[in-house]
Amino acid sequence: MSESDTVLAPRFRGKVALVTGAGSGIGAATASRLAAEGAHVLLADVDEASLGLAVEAAGSAARATGFGGGAEGLPLDVADEAGWARVARHLEDGPGRLDLLHSNAAIAVIQPADRLTVADWHRQLDVNLTATFLAVRALAGLLTRTGGSIVITSSVHAMRGLPGRPAYAATKGALLSLGRQLAADYGPDVRVNTVVPGPIMSPAWADVSEPDRERSIRATTLARFGRPSEVAAAVAFFGSDDASYVTGASLVVDGGWSVTADSA
Ligand SMILES: NC(=O)c1ccc[n+]([C@@H]2O[C@H](COP(=O)([O-])OP(=O)(O)OC[C@H]3O[C@@H](n4cnc5c(N)ncnc54)[C@H](O)[C@@H]3O)[C@@H](O)[C@H]2O)c1
């Protein structure tokens, strides 16, 4: 099935969503998907240039379906506690609600532990893991009041080791536990779920060599990279009423990567 065959419904009409790392890849695709389904989407990213393009794309996705969605850019370093206080004020003073938080921004510094600097270790923990804690700390009140939901982006690296990713893998594993813990803490008002992507062709793959790309494709049972929109579809499911009895769950979106011996 191609993207153009997807039939969209206004599942998020009148709702407000916030997506981090929305300037690119999975976050940008999720913002467009939610806007197309009627959400007013706040796209947050530290890279203001890519954020502008993603806001335009989400805005035109919203116009294409006409379900009342919209898009707004929010420059934000997700590791910055003061930035989250600003986001909370913006939401309180503006729409006064938050239906879906997609905590998705991440960075990866590829070095084995003995070559990874302490600063790079801490920065990955801050951006990939602590940011979700900061977001929930700032927005739990709003989410609880609205009866909203949280979707966290983990990774198949939470389950399988690959060379040179000690901090990245540690943060992605911790996000699986954090998602379950948040589900326990914030039910019954807020549902919390985690998407676990495998190889998804996004700008994050720009510096990966062709042989390494081919090895990743061979490790999938679907024999291809995933599209960011295929992860966005899972995020939209978790955030929608279609998942009204789903919380503390994780959904692997990896084309079968994690079930093959080749990925080990
Ligand atoms: N692409 C894959 O194969 C893959 C696989 C597994 C998991 N993931 C996860 O999916 C998520 C999105 O990855 P992607 O492939 O779309 O990557 P990407 O590099 O295309 O997008 C990541 C975005 O996060 C933003 N970002 C980085 N640091 C930030 C910060 N401090 N504050 C705010 N924004 C920041 C970047 O500017 C970028 O726009 C990440 O959590 C990643 O770990 C991706």
PDB file of C-alpha atoms and ligand atoms in Angstrom:
ATOM      1  CA  MET A   1       0.000   0.000   0.000  1.00  0.00           C
ATOM      2  CA  SER A   2       1.420   3.388  -0.874  1.00  0.00           C
ATOM      3  CA  GLU A   3       0.991   6.599   1.118  1.00  0.00           C
ATOM      4  CA  SER A   4      -1.472   7.991  -1.417  1.00  0.00           C
ATOM      5  CA  ASP A   5      -3.791   4.993  -0.821  1.00  0.00           C
ATOM      6  CA  THR A   6      -4.192   5.863   2.875  1.00  0.00           C
ATOM      7  CA  VAL A   7      -7.694   7.049   3.678  1.00  0.00           C
ATOM      8  CA  LEU A   8      -7.570   9.642   6.442  1.00  0.00           C
ATOM      9  CA  ALA A   9     -10.319  10.434   8.946  1.00  0.00           C
ATOM     10  CA  PRO A  10     -10.670  13.552  11.115  1.00  0.00           C
ATOM     11  CA  ARG A  11      -9.636  11.659  14.266  1.00  0.00           C
ATOM     12  CA  PHE A  12      -7.910  14.751  15.707  1.00  0.00           C
ATOM     13  CA  ARG A  13     -10.420  17.462  14.764  1.00  0.00           C
ATOM     14  CA  GLY A  14     -10.417  20.141  17.477  1.00  0.00           C
ATOM     15  CA  LYS A  15      -7.405  18.572  19.189  1.00  0.00           C
ATOM     16  CA  VAL A  16      -3.965  19.985  19.934  1.00  0.00           C
ATOM     17  CA  ALA A  17      -0.757  18.005  19.466  1.00  0.00           C
ATOM     18  CA  LEU A  18       2.876  18.771  20.208  1.00  0.00           C
ATOM     19  CA  VAL A  19       5.633  16.902  18.340  1.00  0.00           C
ATOM     20  CA  THR A  20       9.327  17.248  19.231  1.00  0.00           C
ATOM     21  CA  GLY A  21      12.062  16.719  16.659  1.00  0.00           C
ATOM     22  CA  ALA A  22       9.355  17.789  14.208  1.00  0.00           C
ATOM     23  CA  GLY A  23      11.722  19.509  11.790  1.00  0.00           C
ATOM     24  CA  SER A  24      12.715  16.305  10.069  1.00  0.00           C
ATOM     25  CA  GLY A  25      12.080  12.611   9.448  1.00  0.00           C
ATOM     26  CA  ILE A  26       9.621  10.810  11.736  1.00  0.00           C
ATOM     27  CA  GLY A  27       8.645  13.938  13.686  1.00  0.00           C
ATOM     28  CA  ALA A  28       7.895  15.931  10.522  1.00  0.00           C
ATOM     29  CA  ALA A  29       5.859  13.039   9.086  1.00  0.00           C
ATOM     30  CA  THR A  30       3.914  12.698  12.348  1.00  0.00           C
ATOM     31  CA  ALA A  31       3.159  16.420  12.418  1.00  0.00           C
ATOM     32  CA  SER A  32       1.831  16.234   8.847  1.00  0.00           C
ATOM     33  CA  ARG A  33      -0.233  13.133   9.605  1.00  0.00           C
ATOM     34  CA  LEU A  34      -1.831  14.677  12.704  1.00  0.00           C
ATOM     35  CA  ALA A  35      -2.488  17.986  10.918  1.00  0.00           C
ATOM     36  CA  ALA A  36      -4.066  16.092   8.015  1.00  0.00           C
ATOM     37  CA  GLU A  37      -6.333  14.330  10.524  1.00  0.00           C
ATOM     38  CA  GLY A  38      -7.507  17.667  11.919  1.00  0.00           C
ATOM     39  CA  ALA A  39      -5.115  18.495  14.785  1.00  0.00           C
ATOM     40  CA  HIS A  40      -3.624  21.879  15.469  1.00  0.00           C
ATOM     41  CA  VAL A  41       0.026  20.776  15.662  1.00  0.00           C
ATOM     42  CA  LEU A  42       2.846  22.552  17.439  1.00  0.00           C
ATOM     43  CA  LEU A  43       6.079  21.473  15.781  1.00  0.00           C
ATOM     44  CA  ALA A  44       9.061  21.812  18.136  1.00  0.00           C
ATOM     45  CA  ASP A  45      12.680  21.569  16.990  1.00  0.00           C
ATOM     46  CA  VAL A  46      16.058  23.100  17.740  1.00  0.00           C
ATOM     47  CA  ASP A  47      16.841  23.504  14.012  1.00  0.00           C
ATOM     48  CA  GLU A  48      14.813  26.532  12.962  1.00  0.00           C
ATOM     49  CA  ALA A  49      15.523  26.200   9.223  1.00  0.00           C
ATOM     50  CA  SER A  50      14.149  22.682   8.940  1.00  0.00           C
ATOM     51  CA  LEU A  51      11.331  23.596  11.315  1.00  0.00           C
ATOM     52  CA  GLY A  52      10.079  26.246   8.853  1.00  0.00           C
ATOM     53  CA  LEU A  53       9.884  23.713   6.017  1.00  0.00           C
ATOM     54  CA  ALA A  54       8.141  21.122   8.216  1.00  0.00           C
ATOM     55  CA  VAL A  55       5.551  23.679   9.351  1.00  0.00           C
ATOM     56  CA  GLU A  56       4.823  24.489   5.689  1.00  0.00           C
ATOM     57  CA  ALA A  57       4.471  20.775   4.869  1.00  0.00           C
ATOM     58  CA  ALA A  58       2.140  20.124   7.820  1.00  0.00           C
ATOM     59  CA  GLY A  59       0.085  23.198   6.929  1.00  0.00           C
ATOM     60  CA  SER A  60      -0.405  21.993   3.372  1.00  0.00           C
ATOM     61  CA  ALA A  61      -1.251  18.465   4.607  1.00  0.00           C
ATOM     62  CA  ALA A  62      -3.971  20.070   6.754  1.00  0.00           C
ATOM     63  CA  ARG A  63      -5.305  22.122   3.829  1.00  0.00           C
ATOM     64  CA  ALA A  64      -5.355  19.041   1.583  1.00  0.00           C
ATOM     65  CA  THR A  65      -7.864  17.190   3.783  1.00  0.00           C
ATOM     66  CA  GLY A  66      -9.745  20.231   5.104  1.00  0.00           C
ATOM     67  CA  PHE A  67     -10.406  18.625   8.495  1.00  0.00           C
ATOM     68  CA  GLY A  68      -9.574  21.865  10.343  1.00  0.00           C
ATOM     69  CA  GLY A  69      -5.961  21.069  11.180  1.00  0.00           C
ATOM     70  CA  GLY A  70      -3.134  23.584  11.322  1.00  0.00           C
ATOM     71  CA  ALA A  71       0.576  23.908  12.079  1.00  0.00           C
ATOM     72  CA  GLU A  72       2.720  26.216  14.164  1.00  0.00           C
ATOM     73  CA  GLY A  73       6.502  26.217  14.726  1.00  0.00           C
ATOM     74  CA  LEU A  74       8.033  26.303  18.185  1.00  0.00           C
ATOM     75  CA  PRO A  75      11.838  26.670  18.346  1.00  0.00           C
ATOM     76  CA  LEU A  76      12.891  24.500  21.307  1.00  0.00           C
ATOM     77  CA  ASP A  77      15.891  22.630  22.657  1.00  0.00           C
ATOM     78  CA  VAL A  78      14.121  19.721  24.348  1.00  0.00           C
ATOM     79  CA  ALA A  79      16.953  19.436  26.896  1.00  0.00           C
ATOM     80  CA  ASP A  80      16.280  22.971  28.158  1.00  0.00           C
ATOM     81  CA  GLU A  81      14.054  23.021  31.245  1.00  0.00           C
ATOM     82  CA  ALA A  82      13.235  26.730  30.837  1.00  0.00           C
ATOM     83  CA  GLY A  83      12.139  26.045  27.256  1.00  0.00           C
ATOM     84  CA  TRP A  84       9.527  23.580  28.522  1.00  0.00           C
ATOM     85  CA  ALA A  85       8.176  26.186  30.943  1.00  0.00           C
ATOM     86  CA  ARG A  86       7.722  28.515  27.931  1.00  0.00           C
ATOM     87  CA  VAL A  87       5.921  25.750  26.003  1.00  0.00           C
ATOM     88  CA  ALA A  88       3.560  25.153  28.943  1.00  0.00           C
ATOM     89  CA  ARG A  89       2.774  28.895  29.178  1.00  0.00           C
ATOM     90  CA  HIS A  90       2.197  29.067  25.420  1.00  0.00           C
ATOM     91  CA  LEU A  91      -0.304  26.198  25.612  1.00  0.00           C
ATOM     92  CA  GLU A  92      -2.035  27.529  28.733  1.00  0.00           C
ATOM     93  CA  ASP A  93      -2.369  31.057  27.281  1.00  0.00           C
ATOM     94  CA  GLY A  94      -3.360  29.780  23.841  1.00  0.00           C
ATOM     95  CA  PRO A  95      -5.513  26.707  23.215  1.00  0.00           C
ATOM     96  CA  GLY A  96      -5.649  25.770  26.928  1.00  0.00           C
ATOM     97  CA  ARG A  97      -5.438  22.076  26.125  1.00  0.00           C
ATOM     98  CA  LEU A  98      -3.008  19.395  24.975  1.00  0.00           C
ATOM     99  CA  ASP A  99      -4.338  16.137  23.552  1.00  0.00           C
ATOM    100  CA  LEU A 100      -1.139  14.497  22.334  1.00  0.00           C
ATOM    101  CA  LEU A 101       2.529  14.871  23.208  1.00  0.00           C
ATOM    102  CA  HIS A 102       4.885  13.016  20.864  1.00  0.00           C
ATOM    103  CA  SER A 103       8.297  13.003  22.540  1.00  0.00           C
ATOM    104  CA  ASN A 104      10.478  12.123  19.589  1.00  0.00           C
ATOM    105  CA  ALA A 105      13.645  14.262  19.277  1.00  0.00           C
ATOM    106  CA  ALA A 106      16.944  12.394  19.611  1.00  0.00           C
ATOM    107  CA  ILE A 107      20.607  12.534  18.692  1.00  0.00           C
ATOM    108  CA  ALA A 108      23.155   9.751  18.237  1.00  0.00           C
ATOM    109  CA  VAL A 109      26.907  10.078  18.647  1.00  0.00           C
ATOM    110  CA  ILE A 110      28.439   6.888  17.246  1.00  0.00           C
ATOM    111  CA  GLN A 111      31.490   5.918  19.334  1.00  0.00           C
ATOM    112  CA  PRO A 112      32.247   2.934  21.570  1.00  0.00           C
ATOM    113  CA  ALA A 113      32.261   3.747  25.295  1.00  0.00           C
ATOM    114  CA  ASP A 114      36.029   4.140  25.567  1.00  0.00           C
ATOM    115  CA  ARG A 115      36.008   6.810  22.833  1.00  0.00           C
ATOM    116  CA  LEU A 116      32.781   8.609  23.690  1.00  0.00           C
ATOM    117  CA  THR A 117      33.412  11.867  25.536  1.00  0.00           C
ATOM    118  CA  VAL A 118      31.665  12.377  28.858  1.00  0.00           C
ATOM    119  CA  ALA A 119      30.053  15.500  27.377  1.00  0.00           C
ATOM    120  CA  ASP A 120      28.603  13.481  24.460  1.00  0.00           C
ATOM    121  CA  TRP A 121      27.337  10.811  26.882  1.00  0.00           C
ATOM    122  CA  HIS A 122      25.512  13.465  28.946  1.00  0.00           C
ATOM    123  CA  ARG A 123      24.175  15.344  25.917  1.00  0.00           C
ATOM    124  CA  GLN A 124      22.568  12.152  24.532  1.00  0.00           C
ATOM    125  CA  LEU A 125      21.013  11.390  27.921  1.00  0.00           C
ATOM    126  CA  ASP A 126      19.711  14.965  28.126  1.00  0.00           C
ATOM    127  CA  VAL A 127      18.205  15.126  24.619  1.00  0.00           C
ATOM    128  CA  ASN A 128      17.001  11.534  24.260  1.00  0.00           C
ATOM    129  CA  LEU A 129      15.834  10.707  27.779  1.00  0.00           C
ATOM    130  CA  THR A 130      15.703  13.610  30.253  1.00  0.00           C
ATOM    131  CA  ALA A 131      13.751  15.667  27.696  1.00  0.00           C
ATOM    132  CA  THR A 132      10.756  13.329  28.051  1.00  0.00           C
ATOM    133  CA  PHE A 133      10.879  13.767  31.838  1.00  0.00           C
ATOM    134  CA  LEU A 134      11.077  17.575  31.420  1.00  0.00           C
ATOM    135  CA  ALA A 135       8.179  17.540  28.963  1.00  0.00           C
ATOM    136  CA  VAL A 136       5.968  15.493  31.274  1.00  0.00           C
ATOM    137  CA  ARG A 137       6.964  17.611  34.265  1.00  0.00           C
ATOM    138  CA  ALA A 138       5.879  20.753  32.406  1.00  0.00           C
ATOM    139  CA  LEU A 139       2.792  19.369  30.660  1.00  0.00           C
ATOM    140  CA  ALA A 140       1.304  16.670  32.924  1.00  0.00           C
ATOM    141  CA  GLY A 141      -1.243  19.118  34.334  1.00  0.00           C
ATOM    142  CA  LEU A 142      -2.533  20.094  30.891  1.00  0.00           C
ATOM    143  CA  LEU A 143      -2.548  16.510  29.617  1.00  0.00           C
ATOM    144  CA  THR A 144      -4.419  15.298  32.691  1.00  0.00           C
ATOM    145  CA  ARG A 145      -7.005  18.066  32.415  1.00  0.00           C
ATOM    146  CA  THR A 146      -7.567  17.315  28.724  1.00  0.00           C
ATOM    147  CA  GLY A 147      -7.459  13.530  29.102  1.00  0.00           C
ATOM    148  CA  GLY A 148      -4.681  13.413  26.530  1.00  0.00           C
ATOM    149  CA  SER A 149      -1.994  10.916  25.655  1.00  0.00           C
ATOM    150  CA  ILE A 150       1.767  10.649  25.303  1.00  0.00           C
ATOM    151  CA  VAL A 151       3.693   8.759  22.630  1.00  0.00           C
ATOM    152  CA  ILE A 152       7.438   8.279  23.060  1.00  0.00           C
ATOM    153  CA  THR A 153       9.843   7.299  20.274  1.00  0.00           C
ATOM    154  CA  SER A 154      12.248   4.551  21.361  1.00  0.00           C
ATOM    155  CA  SER A 155      14.249   2.394  18.905  1.00  0.00           C
ATOM    156  CA  VAL A 156      15.030  -1.241  18.126  1.00  0.00           C
ATOM    157  CA  HIS A 157      18.434  -0.425  19.630  1.00  0.00           C
ATOM    158  CA  ALA A 158      16.646  -0.740  22.977  1.00  0.00           C
ATOM    159  CA  MET A 159      16.590  -4.498  22.294  1.00  0.00           C
ATOM    160  CA  ARG A 160      19.632  -5.207  20.082  1.00  0.00           C
ATOM    161  CA  GLY A 161      23.236  -4.064  20.366  1.00  0.00           C
ATOM    162  CA  LEU A 162      24.965  -2.468  17.378  1.00  0.00           C
ATOM    163  CA  PRO A 163      28.545  -1.192  17.360  1.00  0.00           C
ATOM    164  CA  GLY A 164      29.212   2.259  18.790  1.00  0.00           C
ATOM    165  CA  ARG A 165      25.918   3.249  20.380  1.00  0.00           C
ATOM    166  CA  PRO A 166      26.285   2.924  24.182  1.00  0.00           C
ATOM    167  CA  ALA A 167      24.499   6.130  25.186  1.00  0.00           C
ATOM    168  CA  TYR A 168      21.919   6.010  22.395  1.00  0.00           C
ATOM    169  CA  ALA A 169      20.961   2.388  23.181  1.00  0.00           C
ATOM    170  CA  ALA A 170      20.868   3.099  26.918  1.00  0.00           C
ATOM    171  CA  THR A 171      18.499   6.042  26.421  1.00  0.00           C
ATOM    172  CA  LYS A 172      16.235   4.097  24.073  1.00  0.00           C
ATOM    173  CA  GLY A 173      16.025   1.177  26.520  1.00  0.00           C
ATOM    174  CA  ALA A 174      15.267   3.574  29.364  1.00  0.00           C
ATOM    175  CA  LEU A 175      12.467   5.179  27.347  1.00  0.00           C
ATOM    176  CA  LEU A 176      10.654   1.823  27.182  1.00  0.00           C
ATOM    177  CA  SER A 177      10.709   1.611  31.002  1.00  0.00           C
ATOM    178  CA  LEU A 178       9.857   5.283  31.371  1.00  0.00           C
ATOM    179  CA  GLY A 179       6.841   4.885  29.081  1.00  0.00           C
ATOM    180  CA  ARG A 180       5.483   2.019  31.186  1.00  0.00           C
ATOM    181  CA  GLN A 181       6.150   3.944  34.395  1.00  0.00           C
ATOM    182  CA  LEU A 182       4.412   7.088  33.104  1.00  0.00           C
ATOM    183  CA  ALA A 183       1.435   4.959  32.038  1.00  0.00           C
ATOM    184  CA  ALA A 184       1.195   3.651  35.608  1.00  0.00           C
ATOM    185  CA  ASP A 185       1.582   7.121  37.134  1.00  0.00           C
ATOM    186  CA  TYR A 186      -0.810   9.073  34.905  1.00  0.00           C
ATOM    187  CA  GLY A 187      -3.663   6.620  34.314  1.00  0.00           C
ATOM    188  CA  PRO A 188      -6.573   6.734  34.134  1.00  0.00           C
ATOM    189  CA  ASP A 189      -6.427  10.294  32.745  1.00  0.00           C
ATOM    190  CA  VAL A 190      -3.455  10.001  30.387  1.00  0.00           C
ATOM    191  CA  ARG A 191      -2.457   7.034  28.182  1.00  0.00           C
ATOM    192  CA  VAL A 192       1.259   6.570  27.480  1.00  0.00           C
ATOM    193  CA  ASN A 193       2.674   4.361  24.704  1.00  0.00           C
ATOM    194  CA  THR A 194       5.952   3.908  22.873  1.00  0.00           C
ATOM    195  CA  VAL A 195       6.806   3.377  19.207  1.00  0.00           C
ATOM    196  CA  VAL A 196       9.928   1.337  18.504  1.00  0.00           C
ATOM    197  CA  PRO A 197      11.169   2.085  14.980  1.00  0.00           C
ATOM    198  CA  GLY A 198      13.672   0.016  13.028  1.00  0.00           C
ATOM    199  CA  PRO A 199      15.487   1.308   9.935  1.00  0.00           C
ATOM    200  CA  ILE A 200      13.446   4.275   8.725  1.00  0.00           C
ATOM    201  CA  MET A 201      14.821   6.319   5.831  1.00  0.00           C
ATOM    202  CA  SER A 202      15.167   9.793   7.318  1.00  0.00           C
ATOM    203  CA  PRO A 203      17.930  12.431   7.230  1.00  0.00           C
ATOM    204  CA  ALA A 204      19.437  10.578  10.233  1.00  0.00           C
ATOM    205  CA  TRP A 205      20.774   8.075   7.661  1.00  0.00           C
ATOM    206  CA  ALA A 206      22.553  10.731   5.564  1.00  0.00           C
ATOM    207  CA  ASP A 207      26.053   9.779   6.738  1.00  0.00           C
ATOM    208  CA  VAL A 208      25.537   5.999   6.704  1.00  0.00           C
ATOM    209  CA  SER A 209      27.535   4.166   4.010  1.00  0.00           C
ATOM    210  CA  GLU A 210      25.816   2.242   1.206  1.00  0.00           C
ATOM    211  CA  PRO A 211      27.101  -1.162   2.453  1.00  0.00           C
ATOM    212  CA  ASP A 212      25.722  -0.415   5.929  1.00  0.00           C
ATOM    213  CA  ARG A 213      22.390   0.657   4.433  1.00  0.00           C
ATOM    214  CA  GLU A 214      22.213  -2.568   2.402  1.00  0.00           C
ATOM    215  CA  ARG A 215      23.026  -4.616   5.506  1.00  0.00           C
ATOM    216  CA  SER A 216      20.112  -2.976   7.329  1.00  0.00           C
ATOM    217  CA  ILE A 217      17.725  -3.685   4.461  1.00  0.00           C
ATOM    218  CA  ARG A 218      18.846  -7.334   4.338  1.00  0.00           C
ATOM    219  CA  ALA A 219      18.056  -7.642   8.054  1.00  0.00           C
ATOM    220  CA  THR A 220      14.403  -6.689   7.515  1.00  0.00           C
ATOM    221  CA  THR A 221      11.897  -9.326   6.443  1.00  0.00           C
ATOM    222  CA  LEU A 222      10.100  -6.718   4.320  1.00  0.00           C
ATOM    223  CA  ALA A 223      13.358  -6.109   2.375  1.00  0.00           C
ATOM    224  CA  ARG A 224      13.293  -2.306   2.498  1.00  0.00           C
ATOM    225  CA  PHE A 225      13.665   0.761   4.682  1.00  0.00           C
ATOM    226  CA  GLY A 226      10.543   2.030   6.380  1.00  0.00           C
ATOM    227  CA  ARG A 227       9.112   5.449   5.568  1.00  0.00           C
ATOM    228  CA  PRO A 228       8.745   8.109   8.304  1.00  0.00           C
ATOM    229  CA  SER A 229       5.020   8.138   7.471  1.00  0.00           C
ATOM    230  CA  GLU A 230       4.822   4.462   8.494  1.00  0.00           C
ATOM    231  CA  VAL A 231       5.953   5.360  12.010  1.00  0.00           C
ATOM    232  CA  ALA A 232       3.668   8.415  11.967  1.00  0.00           C
ATOM    233  CA  ALA A 233       0.723   6.073  11.343  1.00  0.00           C
ATOM    234  CA  ALA A 234       1.569   4.155  14.532  1.00  0.00           C
ATOM    235  CA  VAL A 235       1.899   7.381  16.534  1.00  0.00           C
ATOM    236  CA  ALA A 236      -1.470   8.577  15.213  1.00  0.00           C
ATOM    237  CA  PHE A 237      -3.039   5.236  16.202  1.00  0.00           C
ATOM    238  CA  PHE A 238      -1.685   5.477  19.771  1.00  0.00           C
ATOM    239  CA  GLY A 239      -2.798   9.104  20.058  1.00  0.00           C
ATOM    240  CA  SER A 240      -6.307   8.502  18.708  1.00  0.00           C
ATOM    241  CA  ASP A 241      -9.446   7.082  20.262  1.00  0.00           C
ATOM    242  CA  ASP A 242      -8.784   3.905  18.238  1.00  0.00           C
ATOM    243  CA  ALA A 243      -6.272   3.120  21.011  1.00  0.00           C
ATOM    244  CA  SER A 244      -8.644   4.075  23.838  1.00  0.00           C
ATOM    245  CA  TYR A 245      -7.833   0.873  25.799  1.00  0.00           C
ATOM    246  CA  VAL A 246      -4.108   0.840  24.988  1.00  0.00           C
ATOM    247  CA  THR A 247      -1.609   2.202  27.505  1.00  0.00           C
ATOM    248  CA  GLY A 248       1.843   1.177  28.684  1.00  0.00           C
ATOM    249  CA  ALA A 249       2.283  -0.599  25.341  1.00  0.00           C
ATOM    250  CA  SER A 250       5.048  -0.507  22.767  1.00  0.00           C
ATOM    251  CA  LEU A 251       4.740  -1.153  19.052  1.00  0.00           C
ATOM    252  CA  VAL A 252       7.718  -2.226  16.964  1.00  0.00           C
ATOM    253  CA  VAL A 253       7.681  -0.659  13.473  1.00  0.00           C
ATOM    254  CA  ASP A 254      10.746  -2.216  11.880  1.00  0.00           C
ATOM    255  CA  GLY A 255       9.791  -4.292   8.828  1.00  0.00           C
ATOM    256  CA  GLY A 256      10.765  -7.396  10.801  1.00  0.00           C
ATOM    257  CA  TRP A 257      14.334  -6.192  11.520  1.00  0.00           C
ATOM    258  CA  SER A 258      14.294  -7.356  15.131  1.00  0.00           C
ATOM    259  CA  VAL A 259      13.043 -10.872  14.353  1.00  0.00           C
ATOM    260  CA  THR A 260      15.833 -11.845  11.952  1.00  0.00           C
ATOM    261  CA  ALA A 261      19.168 -13.347  12.922  1.00  0.00           C
ATOM    262  CA  ASP A 262      20.847 -10.865  10.517  1.00  0.00           C
ATOM    263  CA  SER A 263      20.068  -7.900  12.759  1.00  0.00           C
ATOM    264  CA  ALA A 264      21.974  -9.393  15.696  1.00  0.00           C
TER     265      ALA A 264
HETATM  266  N1  LIG B   1      15.396   6.785  11.375  1.00  0.00           N
HETATM  267  C1  LIG B   1      15.581   5.626  11.998  1.00  0.00           C
HETATM  268  O1  LIG B   1      16.039   4.649  11.400  1.00  0.00           O
HETATM  269  C2  LIG B   1      15.205   5.487  13.458  1.00  0.00           C
HETATM  270  C3  LIG B   1      15.233   4.204  14.011  1.00  0.00           C
HETATM  271  C4  LIG B   1      14.896   4.057  15.350  1.00  0.00           C
HETATM  272  C5  LIG B   1      14.520   5.153  16.102  1.00  0.00           C
HETATM  273  N2  LIG B   1      14.515   6.369  15.533  1.00  0.00           N
HETATM  274  C6  LIG B   1      14.121   7.486  16.397  1.00  0.00           C
HETATM  275  O2  LIG B   1      13.133   8.268  15.758  1.00  0.00           O
HETATM  276  C7  LIG B   1      13.234   9.615  16.206  1.00  0.00           C
HETATM  277  C8  LIG B   1      13.302  10.535  15.014  1.00  0.00           C
HETATM  278  O3  LIG B   1      14.423  10.161  14.236  1.00  0.00           O
HETATM  279  P1  LIG B   1      14.560  10.571  12.706  1.00  0.00           P
HETATM  280  O4  LIG B   1      15.104   9.393  11.998  1.00  0.00           O
HETATM  281  O5  LIG B   1      13.336  11.226  12.229  1.00  0.00           O
HETATM  282  O6  LIG B   1      15.771  11.611  12.853  1.00  0.00           O
HETATM  283  P2  LIG B   1      16.038  13.033  12.201  1.00  0.00           P
HETATM  284  O7  LIG B   1      17.470  13.295  12.460  1.00  0.00           O
HETATM  285  O8  LIG B   1      15.511  13.090  10.812  1.00  0.00           O
HETATM  286  O9  LIG B   1      15.136  14.016  13.105  1.00  0.00           O
HETATM  287  C9  LIG B   1      15.461  14.317  14.421  1.00  0.00           C
HETATM  288  C10 LIG B   1      15.036  15.742  14.686  1.00  0.00           C
HETATM  289  O10 LIG B   1      15.290  16.031  16.069  1.00  0.00           O
HETATM  290  C11 LIG B   1      15.779  17.353  16.152  1.00  0.00           C
HETATM  291  N3  LIG B   1      16.545  17.542  17.386  1.00  0.00           N
HETATM  292  C12 LIG B   1      17.783  17.072  17.692  1.00  0.00           C
HETATM  293  N4  LIG B   1      18.156  17.532  18.885  1.00  0.00           N
HETATM  294  C13 LIG B   1      17.146  18.309  19.359  1.00  0.00           C
HETATM  295  C14 LIG B   1      16.953  19.070  20.537  1.00  0.00           C
HETATM  296  N5  LIG B   1      17.895  19.149  21.481  1.00  0.00           N
HETATM  297  N6  LIG B   1      15.790  19.751  20.686  1.00  0.00           N
HETATM  298  C15 LIG B   1      14.834  19.704  19.726  1.00  0.00           C
HETATM  299  N7  LIG B   1      14.966  19.025  18.584  1.00  0.00           N
HETATM  300  C16 LIG B   1      16.113  18.325  18.396  1.00  0.00           C
HETATM  301  C17 LIG B   1      16.659  17.506  14.911  1.00  0.00           C
HETATM  302  O11 LIG B   1      16.886  18.881  14.601  1.00  0.00           O
HETATM  303  C18 LIG B   1      15.821  16.771  13.868  1.00  0.00           C
HETATM  304  O12 LIG B   1      14.922  17.661  13.219  1.00  0.00           O
HETATM  305  C19 LIG B   1      14.446   9.660  17.127  1.00  0.00           C
HETATM  306  O13 LIG B   1      14.016   9.487  18.457  1.00  0.00           O
HETATM  307  C20 LIG B   1      15.250   8.449  16.706  1.00  0.00           C
HETATM  308  O14 LIG B   1      16.069   7.972  17.745  1.00  0.00           O
HETATM  309  C21 LIG B   1      14.842   6.565  14.240  1.00  0.00           C
END
